Coordinates of C-alpha atoms in Angstrom, one line a residue:
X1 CA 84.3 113.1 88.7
X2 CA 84.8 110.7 91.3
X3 CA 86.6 111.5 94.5
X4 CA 88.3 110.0 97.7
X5 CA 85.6 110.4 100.9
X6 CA 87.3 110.0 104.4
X7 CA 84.6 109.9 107.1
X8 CA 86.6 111.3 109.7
X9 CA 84.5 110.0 112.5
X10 CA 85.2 106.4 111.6
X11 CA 88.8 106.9 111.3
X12 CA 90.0 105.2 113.9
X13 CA 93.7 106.3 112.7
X14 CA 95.3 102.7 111.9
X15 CA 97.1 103.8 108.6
X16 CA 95.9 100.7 106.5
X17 CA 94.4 103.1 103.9
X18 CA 97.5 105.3 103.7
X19 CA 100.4 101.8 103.7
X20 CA 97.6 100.3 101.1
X21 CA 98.2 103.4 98.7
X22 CA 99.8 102.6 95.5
X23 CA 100.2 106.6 94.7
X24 CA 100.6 107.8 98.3
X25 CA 97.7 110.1 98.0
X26 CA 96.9 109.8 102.2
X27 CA 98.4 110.9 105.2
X28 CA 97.9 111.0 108.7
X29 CA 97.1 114.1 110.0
X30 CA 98.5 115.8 113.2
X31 CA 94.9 114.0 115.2
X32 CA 96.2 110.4 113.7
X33 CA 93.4 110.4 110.8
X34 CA 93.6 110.0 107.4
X35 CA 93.6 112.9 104.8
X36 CA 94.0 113.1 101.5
X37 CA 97.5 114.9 100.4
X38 CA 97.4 113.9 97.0
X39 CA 94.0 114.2 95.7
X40 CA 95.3 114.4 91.9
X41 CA 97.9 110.9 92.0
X42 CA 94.6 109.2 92.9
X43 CA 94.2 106.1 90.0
X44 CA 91.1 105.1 91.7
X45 CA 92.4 101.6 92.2
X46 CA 90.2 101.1 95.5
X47 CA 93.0 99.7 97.8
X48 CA 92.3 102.4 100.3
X49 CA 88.9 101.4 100.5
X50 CA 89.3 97.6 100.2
X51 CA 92.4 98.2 102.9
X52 CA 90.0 100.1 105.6
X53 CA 88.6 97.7 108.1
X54 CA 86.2 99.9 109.4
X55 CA 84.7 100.9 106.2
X56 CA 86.3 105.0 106.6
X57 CA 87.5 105.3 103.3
X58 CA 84.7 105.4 100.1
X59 CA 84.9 106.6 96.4
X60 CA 82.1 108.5 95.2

């Protein structure tokens, strides 16, 4: 089953993933970097991914 990957040493905290979130499945943590909240809203629609500039978020 696929699944939301955050590589939390890209995360450079900016929040595009979590605004870009149709289903609000991400969060900032308490360090400023995203985590998933949510992992079972997820539609797999890719916006946090396409939303990440830095290329943090995947779907595997």
């Amino acid at each position: 089953m696929a699944q939301v990957l955050i590589d939390k040493e890209k995360c450079d905290g900016c929040g595009y993933c979590v605004n870009g979130c149709p289903q609000s499945v991400l969060a900032l943590d308490a360090d400023g970097k995203a985590e998933i909240i949510k992992p079972e809203a997820c539609e797999f629609c890719w916006d946090c991914v396409y939303n990440c500039p830095i290329e943090a978020v995947a779907i595997d």
